[in-house]
Each structure stands twice: as C-alpha cells, then as structure tokens.
PDB file of C-alpha atoms in Angstrom:
ATOM      1  CA  MET C   1     -20.410  -2.585  -6.707  1.00  0.00           C
ATOM      2  CA  ALA C   2     -17.313  -3.186  -4.562  1.00  0.00           C
ATOM      3  CA  ARG C   3     -14.052  -3.765  -6.385  1.00  0.00           C
ATOM      4  CA  ILE C   4     -10.709  -5.323  -5.452  1.00  0.00           C
ATOM      5  CA  TYR C   5      -7.623  -3.195  -6.152  1.00  0.00           C
ATOM      6  CA  ASP C   6      -4.339  -5.080  -6.602  1.00  0.00           C
ATOM      7  CA  CYS C   7      -1.810  -3.064  -4.615  1.00  0.00           C
ATOM      8  CA  SER C   8       1.117  -4.768  -6.371  1.00  0.00           C
ATOM      9  CA  VAL C   9       0.149  -2.789  -9.492  1.00  0.00           C
ATOM     10  CA  ASP C  10       1.083   0.885  -9.201  1.00  0.00           C
ATOM     11  CA  THR C  11      -2.022   2.203 -10.945  1.00  0.00           C
ATOM     12  CA  ASP C  12      -4.313   0.026  -8.822  1.00  0.00           C
ATOM     13  CA  LEU C  13      -2.444   1.045  -5.659  1.00  0.00           C
ATOM     14  CA  LEU C  14      -2.872   4.743  -6.389  1.00  0.00           C
ATOM     15  CA  THR C  15      -6.506   4.387  -7.431  1.00  0.00           C
ATOM     16  CA  GLY C  16      -7.398   1.969  -4.653  1.00  0.00           C
ATOM     17  CA  THR C  17      -5.884   3.999  -1.822  1.00  0.00           C
ATOM     18  CA  ARG C  18      -7.479   7.188  -3.166  1.00  0.00           C
ATOM     19  CA  LEU C  19     -10.915   5.554  -3.342  1.00  0.00           C
ATOM     20  CA  ALA C  20     -10.429   3.929   0.062  1.00  0.00           C
ATOM     21  CA  ARG C  21      -9.530   7.309   1.576  1.00  0.00           C
ATOM     22  CA  GLN C  22     -12.619   8.872   0.008  1.00  0.00           C
ATOM     23  CA  ALA C  23     -14.829   6.005   1.203  1.00  0.00           C
ATOM     24  CA  VAL C  24     -13.532   6.391   4.763  1.00  0.00           C
ATOM     25  CA  GLY C  25     -14.253  10.123   4.547  1.00  0.00           C
ATOM     26  CA  ARG C  26     -17.863   9.353   3.556  1.00  0.00           C
ATOM     27  CA  GLY C  27     -18.298   7.033   6.520  1.00  0.00           C
ATOM     28  CA  GLU C  28     -18.076   3.809   4.497  1.00  0.00           C
ATOM     29  CA  VAL C  29     -16.056   0.720   5.415  1.00  0.00           C
ATOM     30  CA  VAL C  30     -13.091  -0.652   3.482  1.00  0.00           C
ATOM     31  CA  VAL C  31     -10.937  -3.774   3.678  1.00  0.00           C
ATOM     32  CA  ILE C  32      -7.190  -3.334   4.015  1.00  0.00           C
ATOM     33  CA  PRO C  33      -4.200  -5.678   4.262  1.00  0.00           C
ATOM     34  CA  THR C  34      -2.200  -5.783   7.485  1.00  0.00           C
ATOM     35  CA  ASP C  35       0.779  -7.781   8.665  1.00  0.00           C
ATOM     36  CA  THR C  36      -1.477 -10.104  10.686  1.00  0.00           C
ATOM     37  CA  VAL C  37      -4.854 -10.669   8.981  1.00  0.00           C
ATOM     38  CA  TYR C  38      -6.992  -8.593   6.616  1.00  0.00           C
ATOM     39  CA  GLY C  39      -8.956  -5.900   8.409  1.00  0.00           C
ATOM     40  CA  ILE C  40     -12.276  -4.169   7.879  1.00  0.00           C
ATOM     41  CA  ALA C  41     -11.722  -0.480   8.586  1.00  0.00           C
ATOM     42  CA  ALA C  42     -13.776   2.628   9.338  1.00  0.00           C
ATOM     43  CA  ASP C  43     -13.163   6.172  10.558  1.00  0.00           C
ATOM     44  CA  ALA C  44     -12.646   5.768  14.308  1.00  0.00           C
ATOM     45  CA  PHE C  45     -14.239   9.175  14.964  1.00  0.00           C
ATOM     46  CA  ASN C  46     -17.412   8.512  12.960  1.00  0.00           C
ATOM     47  CA  PRO C  47     -19.938   6.575  15.100  1.00  0.00           C
ATOM     48  CA  ASP C  48     -22.108   5.694  12.084  1.00  0.00           C
ATOM     49  CA  ALA C  49     -19.083   4.285  10.269  1.00  0.00           C
ATOM     50  CA  VAL C  50     -18.075   2.217  13.298  1.00  0.00           C
ATOM     51  CA  GLN C  51     -21.621   0.856  13.470  1.00  0.00           C
ATOM     52  CA  ARG C  52     -21.412  -0.114   9.782  1.00  0.00           C
ATOM     53  CA  LEU C  53     -18.233  -2.023  10.580  1.00  0.00           C
ATOM     54  CA  LEU C  54     -19.930  -3.879  13.435  1.00  0.00           C
ATOM     55  CA  ASP C  55     -22.989  -4.608  11.277  1.00  0.00           C
ATOM     56  CA  ALA C  56     -20.831  -5.956   8.438  1.00  0.00           C
ATOM     57  CA  LYS C  57     -19.230  -8.406  10.861  1.00  0.00           C
ATOM     58  CA  GLY C  58     -22.479  -9.288  12.613  1.00  0.00           C
ATOM     59  CA  ARG C  59     -21.054  -8.024  15.880  1.00  0.00           C
ATOM     60  CA  GLY C  60     -22.661  -6.023  18.683  1.00  0.00           C
ATOM     61  CA  ARG C  61     -21.565  -2.886  20.498  1.00  0.00           C
ATOM     62  CA  ASP C  62     -20.326  -5.064  23.350  1.00  0.00           C
ATOM     63  CA  ALA C  63     -17.418  -6.036  21.055  1.00  0.00           C
ATOM     64  CA  PRO C  64     -15.850  -2.695  20.075  1.00  0.00           C
ATOM     65  CA  PRO C  65     -13.040  -2.767  17.507  1.00  0.00           C
ATOM     66  CA  PRO C  66      -9.419  -1.840  18.165  1.00  0.00           C
ATOM     67  CA  VAL C  67      -7.828   1.168  16.508  1.00  0.00           C
ATOM     68  CA  LEU C  68      -4.925   1.102  14.046  1.00  0.00           C
ATOM     69  CA  ILE C  69      -2.657   4.140  14.136  1.00  0.00           C
ATOM     70  CA  PRO C  70       0.152   5.430  11.900  1.00  0.00           C
ATOM     71  CA  GLY C  71       2.773   5.948  14.619  1.00  0.00           C
ATOM     72  CA  GLN C  72       3.704   6.313  18.273  1.00  0.00           C
ATOM     73  CA  SER C  73       2.831  10.009  18.370  1.00  0.00           C
ATOM     74  CA  THR C  74      -0.812   9.014  17.892  1.00  0.00           C
ATOM     75  CA  LEU C  75      -0.499   6.673  20.874  1.00  0.00           C
ATOM     76  CA  ASP C  76       0.037   9.662  23.155  1.00  0.00           C
ATOM     77  CA  ALA C  77      -2.900  11.495  21.583  1.00  0.00           C
ATOM     78  CA  LEU C  78      -5.379   8.647  22.141  1.00  0.00           C
ATOM     79  CA  ALA C  79      -4.250   7.182  25.483  1.00  0.00           C
ATOM     80  CA  ASP C  80      -4.756   8.943  28.801  1.00  0.00           C
ATOM     81  CA  PHE C  81      -1.469   7.605  30.187  1.00  0.00           C
ATOM     82  CA  VAL C  82       1.310   5.678  28.442  1.00  0.00           C
ATOM     83  CA  PRO C  83       3.445   3.829  31.014  1.00  0.00           C
ATOM     84  CA  ASP C  84       7.178   3.437  30.485  1.00  0.00           C
ATOM     85  CA  VAL C  85       6.730  -0.323  30.129  1.00  0.00           C
ATOM     86  CA  VAL C  86       4.375   0.250  27.186  1.00  0.00           C
ATOM     87  CA  ARG C  87       6.873   2.585  25.525  1.00  0.00           C
ATOM     88  CA  ARG C  88       9.486  -0.153  25.725  1.00  0.00           C
ATOM     89  CA  LEU C  89       7.063  -2.656  24.225  1.00  0.00           C
ATOM     90  CA  VAL C  90       6.075  -0.471  21.287  1.00  0.00           C
ATOM     91  CA  ASP C  91       9.678   0.599  20.683  1.00  0.00           C
ATOM     92  CA  GLU C  92      10.503  -3.082  20.272  1.00  0.00           C
ATOM     93  CA  PHE C  93       7.423  -4.498  18.539  1.00  0.00           C
ATOM     94  CA  TRP C  94       5.907  -1.604  16.539  1.00  0.00           C
ATOM     95  CA  PRO C  95       5.180  -1.569  13.763  1.00  0.00           C
ATOM     96  CA  GLY C  96       4.094  -5.169  14.195  1.00  0.00           C
ATOM     97  CA  GLY C  97       1.778  -7.710  15.737  1.00  0.00           C
ATOM     98  CA  LEU C  98       1.281  -6.238  19.204  1.00  0.00           C
ATOM     99  CA  THR C  99      -1.990  -4.640  20.331  1.00  0.00           C
ATOM    100  CA  VAL C 100      -1.848  -2.569  23.522  1.00  0.00           C
ATOM    101  CA  ILE C 101      -4.910  -1.871  25.670  1.00  0.00           C
ATOM    102  CA  LEU C 102      -4.775   1.432  27.537  1.00  0.00           C
ATOM    103  CA  VAL C 103      -7.153   3.843  29.238  1.00  0.00           C
ATOM    104  CA  ALA C 104      -8.501   6.153  26.517  1.00  0.00           C
ATOM    105  CA  GLN C 105      -8.233   9.923  26.626  1.00  0.00           C
ATOM    106  CA  PRO C 106     -11.484  11.001  28.342  1.00  0.00           C
ATOM    107  CA  SER C 107     -11.735  14.063  26.088  1.00  0.00           C
ATOM    108  CA  LEU C 108     -11.958  12.032  22.869  1.00  0.00           C
ATOM    109  CA  VAL C 109     -15.186  12.495  20.917  1.00  0.00           C
ATOM    110  CA  TRP C 110     -15.814   9.045  19.497  1.00  0.00           C
ATOM    111  CA  ASP C 111     -18.021   6.017  20.023  1.00  0.00           C
ATOM    112  CA  LEU C 112     -16.385   2.649  19.403  1.00  0.00           C
ATOM    113  CA  GLY C 113     -19.007   0.781  21.418  1.00  0.00           C
ATOM    114  CA  GLU C 114     -18.966  -0.401  25.008  1.00  0.00           C
ATOM    115  CA  THR C 115     -15.255   0.184  25.629  1.00  0.00           C
ATOM    116  CA  ARG C 116     -15.633   1.000  29.345  1.00  0.00           C
ATOM    117  CA  GLY C 117     -13.027   3.684  28.983  1.00  0.00           C
ATOM    118  CA  THR C 118     -10.308   1.670  27.256  1.00  0.00           C
ATOM    119  CA  VAL C 119      -8.905   1.536  23.742  1.00  0.00           C
ATOM    120  CA  ALA C 120      -6.868  -1.175  21.986  1.00  0.00           C
ATOM    121  CA  LEU C 121      -4.142   0.338  19.793  1.00  0.00           C
ATOM    122  CA  ARG C 122      -1.749  -1.096  17.203  1.00  0.00           C
ATOM    123  CA  MET C 123       0.635   0.169  14.529  1.00  0.00           C
ATOM    124  CA  PRO C 124       0.632  -2.378  11.675  1.00  0.00           C
ATOM    125  CA  ALA C 125       3.758  -3.381   9.754  1.00  0.00           C
ATOM    126  CA  ASN C 126       2.166  -3.113   6.328  1.00  0.00           C
ATOM    127  CA  PRO C 127       3.056  -0.330   3.866  1.00  0.00           C
ATOM    128  CA  VAL C 128      -0.417  -0.134   2.305  1.00  0.00           C
ATOM    129  CA  ALA C 129      -2.121   0.122   5.693  1.00  0.00           C
ATOM    130  CA  LEU C 130       0.394   2.701   6.931  1.00  0.00           C
ATOM    131  CA  GLU C 131       0.021   4.806   3.786  1.00  0.00           C
ATOM    132  CA  LEU C 132      -3.752   4.877   4.213  1.00  0.00           C
ATOM    133  CA  LEU C 133      -3.491   5.618   7.947  1.00  0.00           C
ATOM    134  CA  ALA C 134      -1.162   8.537   7.243  1.00  0.00           C
ATOM    135  CA  GLU C 135      -3.936  10.083   5.137  1.00  0.00           C
ATOM    136  CA  THR C 136      -7.039   9.122   7.136  1.00  0.00           C
ATOM    137  CA  GLY C 137      -5.805   9.172  10.712  1.00  0.00           C
ATOM    138  CA  PRO C 138      -6.830   6.486  13.249  1.00  0.00           C
ATOM    139  CA  LEU C 139      -9.045   3.736  11.862  1.00  0.00           C
ATOM    140  CA  ALA C 140     -11.298   1.387  13.790  1.00  0.00           C
ATOM    141  CA  VAL C 141     -10.235  -1.980  12.396  1.00  0.00           C
ATOM    142  CA  SER C 142     -11.360  -5.508  13.126  1.00  0.00           C
ATOM    143  CA  SER C 143     -10.558  -8.749  11.340  1.00  0.00           C
ATOM    144  CA  ALA C 144     -12.229  -8.948   7.921  1.00  0.00           C
ATOM    145  CA  ASN C 145     -14.653 -11.768   8.573  1.00  0.00           C
ATOM    146  CA  ARG C 146     -18.134 -12.502   9.794  1.00  0.00           C
ATOM    147  CA  THR C 147     -18.062 -13.104  13.524  1.00  0.00           C
ATOM    148  CA  GLY C 148     -17.447 -16.751  14.308  1.00  0.00           C
ATOM    149  CA  ARG C 149     -15.770 -17.499  10.962  1.00  0.00           C
ATOM    150  CA  PRO C 150     -12.017 -17.607  10.248  1.00  0.00           C
ATOM    151  CA  ALA C 151     -10.327 -14.257   9.671  1.00  0.00           C
ATOM    152  CA  ALA C 152      -9.536 -13.499   6.032  1.00  0.00           C
ATOM    153  CA  ALA C 153      -5.909 -14.064   5.017  1.00  0.00           C
ATOM    154  CA  THR C 154      -6.530 -12.800   1.462  1.00  0.00           C
ATOM    155  CA  ALA C 155      -8.630 -10.062  -0.096  1.00  0.00           C
ATOM    156  CA  GLN C 156     -10.757 -12.665  -1.884  1.00  0.00           C
ATOM    157  CA  GLU C 157     -11.575 -14.399   1.398  1.00  0.00           C
ATOM    158  CA  ALA C 158     -12.712 -11.021   2.731  1.00  0.00           C
ATOM    159  CA  VAL C 159     -14.910 -10.508  -0.361  1.00  0.00           C
ATOM    160  CA  ASP C 160     -16.441 -13.958   0.107  1.00  0.00           C
ATOM    161  CA  GLN C 161     -17.461 -13.141   3.687  1.00  0.00           C
ATOM    162  CA  LEU C 162     -18.254  -9.419   3.602  1.00  0.00           C
ATOM    163  CA  GLY C 163     -19.357  -8.840   0.000  1.00  0.00           C
ATOM    164  CA  GLU C 164     -21.300  -5.667  -0.773  1.00  0.00           C
ATOM    165  CA  SER C 165     -21.154  -4.359   2.800  1.00  0.00           C
ATOM    166  CA  VAL C 166     -17.645  -3.076   1.953  1.00  0.00           C
ATOM    167  CA  GLU C 167     -16.963  -0.196  -0.441  1.00  0.00           C
ATOM    168  CA  VAL C 168     -13.320  -0.897  -1.406  1.00  0.00           C
ATOM    169  CA  PHE C 169     -11.047  -3.940  -1.039  1.00  0.00           C
ATOM    170  CA  LEU C 170      -7.279  -3.328  -1.121  1.00  0.00           C
ATOM    171  CA  ASP C 171      -5.416  -6.503  -2.092  1.00  0.00           C
ATOM    172  CA  GLY C 172      -1.930  -6.602  -0.612  1.00  0.00           C
ATOM    173  CA  GLY C 173      -1.327 -10.306  -1.125  1.00  0.00           C
ATOM    174  CA  ALA C 174      -1.513 -13.027   1.498  1.00  0.00           C
ATOM    175  CA  ALA C 175      -1.460 -11.704   5.067  1.00  0.00           C
ATOM    176  CA  GLY C 176       0.812 -13.078   7.769  1.00  0.00           C
ATOM    177  CA  GLY C 177      -2.007 -15.172   9.211  1.00  0.00           C
ATOM    178  CA  ALA C 178      -1.089 -14.932  12.913  1.00  0.00           C
ATOM    179  CA  ALA C 179      -3.354 -12.586  14.854  1.00  0.00           C
ATOM    180  CA  SER C 180      -1.728  -9.904  16.971  1.00  0.00           C
ATOM    181  CA  THR C 181      -0.744 -10.479  20.566  1.00  0.00           C
ATOM    182  CA  ILE C 182      -2.896  -8.425  22.945  1.00  0.00           C
ATOM    183  CA  VAL C 183      -1.445  -6.946  26.127  1.00  0.00           C
ATOM    184  CA  ASP C 184      -3.514  -5.101  28.710  1.00  0.00           C
ATOM    185  CA  ALA C 185      -1.723  -2.180  30.349  1.00  0.00           C
ATOM    186  CA  SER C 186      -4.874  -0.328  31.426  1.00  0.00           C
ATOM    187  CA  ARG C 187      -4.179  -1.101  35.084  1.00  0.00           C
ATOM    188  CA  VAL C 188      -0.585   0.131  35.016  1.00  0.00           C
ATOM    189  CA  THR C 189      -0.252   3.532  36.706  1.00  0.00           C
ATOM    190  CA  GLU C 190       2.601   5.807  37.775  1.00  0.00           C
ATOM    191  CA  ALA C 191       2.522   3.939  41.084  1.00  0.00           C
ATOM    192  CA  GLY C 192       3.155   0.620  39.351  1.00  0.00           C
ATOM    193  CA  GLY C 193       1.257  -2.395  38.081  1.00  0.00           C
ATOM    194  CA  ARG C 194       1.844  -5.238  35.660  1.00  0.00           C
ATOM    195  CA  VAL C 195       1.091  -5.845  32.019  1.00  0.00           C
ATOM    196  CA  ARG C 196      -1.206  -8.804  31.333  1.00  0.00           C
ATOM    197  CA  ILE C 197      -1.203 -10.884  28.160  1.00  0.00           C
ATOM    198  CA  VAL C 198      -4.821 -11.217  27.047  1.00  0.00           C
ATOM    199  CA  ARG C 199      -4.024 -13.270  23.956  1.00  0.00           C
ATOM    200  CA  GLU C 200      -0.727 -14.630  22.669  1.00  0.00           C
ATOM    201  CA  GLY C 201      -0.278 -14.339  18.922  1.00  0.00           C
ATOM    202  CA  ALA C 202       2.391 -12.942  16.605  1.00  0.00           C
ATOM    203  CA  VAL C 203       4.570 -11.776  19.521  1.00  0.00           C
ATOM    204  CA  THR C 204       5.318 -14.554  22.003  1.00  0.00           C
ATOM    205  CA  ARG C 205       5.140 -14.440  25.784  1.00  0.00           C
ATOM    206  CA  ALA C 206       8.849 -15.316  25.859  1.00  0.00           C
ATOM    207  CA  GLN C 207       9.703 -12.245  23.763  1.00  0.00           C
ATOM    208  CA  ILE C 208       7.669  -9.990  26.049  1.00  0.00           C
ATOM    209  CA  GLN C 209       9.088 -11.602  29.192  1.00  0.00           C
ATOM    210  CA  GLN C 210      12.630 -11.088  27.944  1.00  0.00           C
ATOM    211  CA  LEU C 211      11.961  -7.388  27.399  1.00  0.00           C
ATOM    212  CA  ILE C 212      10.007  -6.400  30.525  1.00  0.00           C
ATOM    213  CA  GLY C 213      10.788  -9.185  33.012  1.00  0.00           C
ATOM    214  CA  ASP C 214       8.704  -9.154  36.191  1.00  0.00           C
ATOM    215  CA  GLU C 215       6.589  -6.276  34.886  1.00  0.00           C
ATOM    216  CA  LEU C 216       4.672  -9.007  33.032  1.00  0.00           C
ATOM    217  CA  GLU C 217       1.907 -10.620  35.058  1.00  0.00           C
ATOM    218  CA  PRO C 218       2.472 -14.377  35.431  1.00  0.00           C
ATOM    219  CA  VAL C 219      -0.107 -16.883  34.266  1.00  0.00           C
ATOM    220  CA  VAL C 220      -2.061 -18.167  37.247  1.00  0.00           C
ATOM    221  CA  ALA C 221      -5.004 -20.494  36.653  1.00  0.00           C
ATOM    222  CA  ALA C 222      -7.703 -20.443  39.331  1.00  0.00           C
ATOM    223  CA  PRO C 223      -8.686 -24.017  40.279  1.00  0.00           C
ATOM    224  CA  SER C 224     -12.416 -23.467  39.760  1.00  0.00           C
ATOM    225  CA  GLU C 225     -12.351 -21.671  36.400  1.00  0.00           C
ATOM    226  CA  PRO C 226     -10.291 -21.748  33.194  1.00  0.00           C
ATOM    227  CA  ALA C 227      -7.164 -19.660  32.737  1.00  0.00           C
ATOM    228  CA  ASP C 228      -7.237 -16.664  30.387  1.00  0.00           C
ATOM    229  CA  ASP C 229      -5.462 -18.612  27.638  1.00  0.00           C
ATOM    230  CA  ALA C 230      -8.149 -21.307  27.732  1.00  0.00           C
ATOM    231  CA  VAL C 231     -10.935 -18.744  27.495  1.00  0.00           C
ATOM    232  CA  ASP C 232      -9.166 -17.082  24.564  1.00  0.00           C
ATOM    233  CA  ALA C 233      -8.687 -20.315  22.620  1.00  0.00           C
ATOM    234  CA  ASP C 234     -11.617 -19.740  20.258  1.00  0.00           C
ATOM    235  CA  VAL C 235     -10.427 -16.260  19.365  1.00  0.00           C
ATOM    236  CA  ALA C 236      -6.834 -17.356  18.803  1.00  0.00           C
ATOM    237  CA  ALA C 237      -7.988 -20.201  16.569  1.00  0.00           C
ATOM    238  CA  SER C 238     -10.192 -17.956  14.451  1.00  0.00           C
ATOM    239  CA  GLY C 239      -7.596 -15.212  14.096  1.00  0.00           C
ATOM    240  CA  GLU C 240     -10.107 -12.638  15.343  1.00  0.00           C
ATOM    241  CA  GLU C 241      -8.602  -9.284  16.207  1.00  0.00           C
ATOM    242  CA  PRO C 242      -9.383  -7.915  19.662  1.00  0.00           C
ATOM    243  CA  ALA C 243     -12.096  -5.664  20.894  1.00  0.00           C
ATOM    244  CA  ALA C 244     -11.247  -2.488  22.731  1.00  0.00           C
ATOM    245  CA  ALA C 245     -13.160  -3.753  25.758  1.00  0.00           C
ATOM    246  CA  ASP C 246     -10.729  -6.580  26.407  1.00  0.00           C
ATOM    247  CA  ALA C 247      -9.951  -4.855  29.687  1.00  0.00           C
ATOM    248  CA  ALA C 248     -11.211  -2.015  31.803  1.00  0.00           C
ATOM    249  CA  PRO C 249      -9.807   0.303  34.465  1.00  0.00           C
ATOM    250  CA  VAL C 250      -9.711  -1.042  38.009  1.00  0.00           C
ATOM    251  CA  ALA C 251     -12.760   0.975  39.006  1.00  0.00           C
ATOM    252  CA  ALA C 252     -14.883  -0.594  36.288  1.00  0.00           C
ATOM    253  CA  ALA C 253     -16.102  -4.136  35.902  1.00  0.00           C
ATOM    254  CA  PRO C 254     -14.386  -6.028  33.072  1.00  0.00           C
ATOM    255  CA  ALA C 255     -16.222  -5.865  29.789  1.00  0.00           C
ATOM    256  CA  ALA C 256     -17.762  -8.971  28.288  1.00  0.00           C
ATOM    257  CA  VAL C 257     -15.622 -10.817  25.775  1.00  0.00           C
ATOM    258  CA  PRO C 258     -16.842 -10.833  22.169  1.00  0.00           C
ATOM    259  CA  ASP C 259     -17.102 -14.176  20.399  1.00  0.00           C
ATOM    260  CA  GLU C 260     -16.154 -16.001  23.580  1.00  0.00           C
ATOM    261  CA  PRO C 261     -18.047 -17.999  26.200  1.00  0.00           C
ATOM    262  CA  GLU C 262     -18.472 -16.367  29.557  1.00  0.00           C
ATOM    263  CA  ALA C 263     -16.773 -17.769  32.623  1.00  0.00           C
ATOM    264  CA  PRO C 264     -18.598 -20.833  34.032  1.00  0.00           C
ATOM    265  CA  ARG C 265     -21.789 -20.014  35.863  1.00  0.00           C
ATOM    266  CA  GLY C 266     -22.901 -21.389  39.187  1.00  0.00           C
ATOM    267  CA  ILE C 267     -19.546 -21.375  41.016  1.00  0.00           C
ATOM    268  CA  ALA C 268     -20.591 -21.071  44.630  1.00  0.00           C
ATOM    269  CA  SER C 269     -18.940 -18.688  47.043  1.00  0.00           C
ATOM    270  CA  GLY C 270     -17.429 -19.952  50.300  1.00  0.00           C
ATOM    271  CA  ALA C 271     -20.508 -18.837  52.221  1.00  0.00           C
ATOM    272  CA  GLU C 272     -22.760 -20.787  49.882  1.00  0.00           C
ATOM    273  CA  ARG C 273     -20.646 -23.948  50.140  1.00  0.00           C
ATOM    274  CA  ASP C 274     -20.884 -23.826  53.947  1.00  0.00           C
ATOM    275  CA  ALA C 275     -24.615 -23.128  53.969  1.00  0.00           C
ATOM    276  CA  PRO C 276     -27.129 -25.906  54.808  1.00  0.00           C
ATOM    277  CA  SER C 277     -28.638 -27.728  51.864  1.00  0.00           C
ATOM    278  CA  ALA C 278     -32.072 -26.915  50.496  1.00  0.00           C
ATOM    279  CA  SER C 279     -33.469 -30.034  52.158  1.00  0.00           C
ATOM    280  CA  GLN C 280     -32.080 -29.035  55.583  1.00  0.00           C
ATOM    281  CA  PRO C 281     -32.418 -25.257  55.941  1.00  0.00           C
ATOM    282  CA  SER C 282     -31.039 -23.578  59.018  1.00  0.00           C
ATOM    283  CA  ALA C 283     -33.449 -21.730  61.235  1.00  0.00           C
ATOM    284  CA  SER C 284     -31.249 -18.652  61.053  1.00  0.00           C
ATOM    285  CA  GLN C 285     -30.456 -18.811  57.339  1.00  0.00           C
ATOM    286  CA  PRO C 286     -32.815 -19.120  54.378  1.00  0.00           C
ATOM    287  CA  SER C 287     -32.758 -22.213  52.240  1.00  0.00           C
ATOM    288  CA  ALA C 288     -30.869 -22.352  48.908  1.00  0.00           C
ATOM    289  CA  SER C 289     -34.184 -21.876  47.118  1.00  0.00           C
ATOM    290  CA  GLN C 290     -34.766 -18.616  49.016  1.00  0.00           C
ATOM    291  CA  PRO C 291     -31.389 -16.792  49.224  1.00  0.00           C
ATOM    292  CA  SER C 292     -30.883 -13.885  51.566  1.00  0.00           C
ATOM    293  CA  ALA C 293     -30.780 -10.425  50.013  1.00  0.00           C
ATOM    294  CA  SER C 294     -27.340  -9.943  51.591  1.00  0.00           C
ATOM    295  CA  GLN C 295     -25.930 -13.226  50.278  1.00  0.00           C
ATOM    296  CA  PRO C 296     -23.486 -12.824  47.353  1.00  0.00           C
ATOM    297  CA  SER C 297     -24.546 -13.977  43.934  1.00  0.00           C
ATOM    298  CA  ALA C 298     -23.248 -17.321  42.680  1.00  0.00           C
ATOM    299  CA  ASP C 299     -22.500 -15.823  39.279  1.00  0.00           C
ATOM    300  CA  PRO C 300     -18.954 -14.487  38.786  1.00  0.00           C
ATOM    301  CA  PRO C 301     -18.413 -11.566  36.396  1.00  0.00           C
ATOM    302  CA  ALA C 302     -18.005 -12.282  32.712  1.00  0.00           C
ATOM    303  CA  HIS C 303     -14.414 -13.233  31.898  1.00  0.00           C
ATOM    304  CA  PRO C 304     -12.466 -10.528  30.056  1.00  0.00           C
ATOM    305  CA  ARG C 305     -11.092 -11.459  26.658  1.00  0.00           C
TER     306      ARG C 305
END
C-alpha cells in the first residue's frame, strides 16, 4: 500500500527519500514535490519504469515525459549540443521553472517514448526533489495527474488521482502551482537560430526577452491557423508538464502534441484553392473528388506543443 511521507518531519524525510530511491531503483514510480507542480517520477534509463509512468497517467508513447536533472553538468551529458543562448537561460533561471528542449545525445541508451531525437530538461528549485535527483540521477517526470485532469498541487491531490499506481508519495507541502515555461532550442545550431517559447508559465516571455533579446523567436500567428499560445491553452490551464516531443530537429517532422488538439484539418493549399470545383472539373486536372497523386495533401502536419 502506498504511503505519504511528510518531508517537513525529519524522520519522514529520511525514510521517505530512502524508500523513494529504492523504489526508483526497482523500476517503480514515485510522486515528488517540485517548485511548479507535483511530479510523477521514474528512472529515465529504465524503459519499463517510464512505461509505468505513462500508464499511471493514462498517456501514450506519443507524449514522452521531460527529464528532471540535479544540475547543469547533467545538461551537457544528456544534450547533443548546448548553445550559448541556452547556457545564459539556465544560468539565470535554473534551478527554477524553465524547461529547455534540446537535441538528445544520440548515444544515450533510454526510451522515453516517441521523442524524435529531442529531450526536455529542467532543474527544479525544490530541495526534496534535488536531494532525490542527486542520489538517483536523471528522472523522467511528468505532472502528477491523470491526463486531462488538473495537475496536483499537493501530495493528497496526487494520491486522489494516481492511487496505488505509485509506490511512494513525498509530501513537500503545497507546490507553486504555475507550470514551467517551455523553450525549444532544438533548432539552434553553431550557425545560429532562435529559441522558441512553446508554453509560457513560471518564467515570463518578458523575462526571457530581456535576457536574450532578438535570439527569441517572435510570436507570429498565421492567418489560417491558431498561434502556438492558442494551441497550448489547454495545457497551460491544466498545469500539465511538457512532453519531450514538444519539438524536433529540423530534419524531422514535429511530434504530435499530447493532450492537445491537432492543428485544424482541411486547410487547402494555394493550388487547391485555384483548382476548379468538383462540379466543374477541368479537362486537364482531376476533380476535387479524385485528386491527382502529385497534388499536395490538404492536411497540415500536427501542431507541435
């Protein structure tokens, strides 16, 4: 039977962190406090444990969890390339509510799900979480809730949603409540590139803009589809933490967004808008009911989270 350990009591803190460390080592999942929301955590290098985390949340492999780390040295170990702009961001906002998406080290032996080569990394500003991370190493962590429900701000809320699927609950008091801000730097290379805000949360756009200036991609809403912030509204409202597949390298198609609607379907390309209607097909072009094999699809790619 899962038990809650009150981390404000020294004996509970020692016992709880010891049992949590042992549970992680066995491939079980635990709930930990963070500075944003409570998280459900598993050994990032144990595929079975990561799958247990996803199952506990009711989430598929298309929504891989981010990874919490104990310090910046781990950032260099897990990311293939850490741009200077990212170093400035983490120097300023870590530990804290900023999640950074980078291209993962290709040599890493892990399976977080359908990450498409990226990993979302954060160093939390919570002493209990940092103490556990120092002993366990990187943990795959997602918000402690069933997918589609509000993220837990207390250990009891996590118990109410996750119950017996979790081995140990560490109670660190009420969490901050604001989900982390997610920035995507996976497209930034030595040749340049801009950081994109995927979701604004604990760290504001203004704070990031002040630090990195024009290295931050501006918000531009396409007229025929919603802007990123609109697509991310459901996630921001629920307090859900990000998936590692929030972005992908340039060579790869963007990963689908967990717990979010896809971009609107049926947006016609310019060629389709100029084509004759189905009732008046051109002799040289097939009707709308019989598209040419060379004609582009009307469906845009799924919108990244």
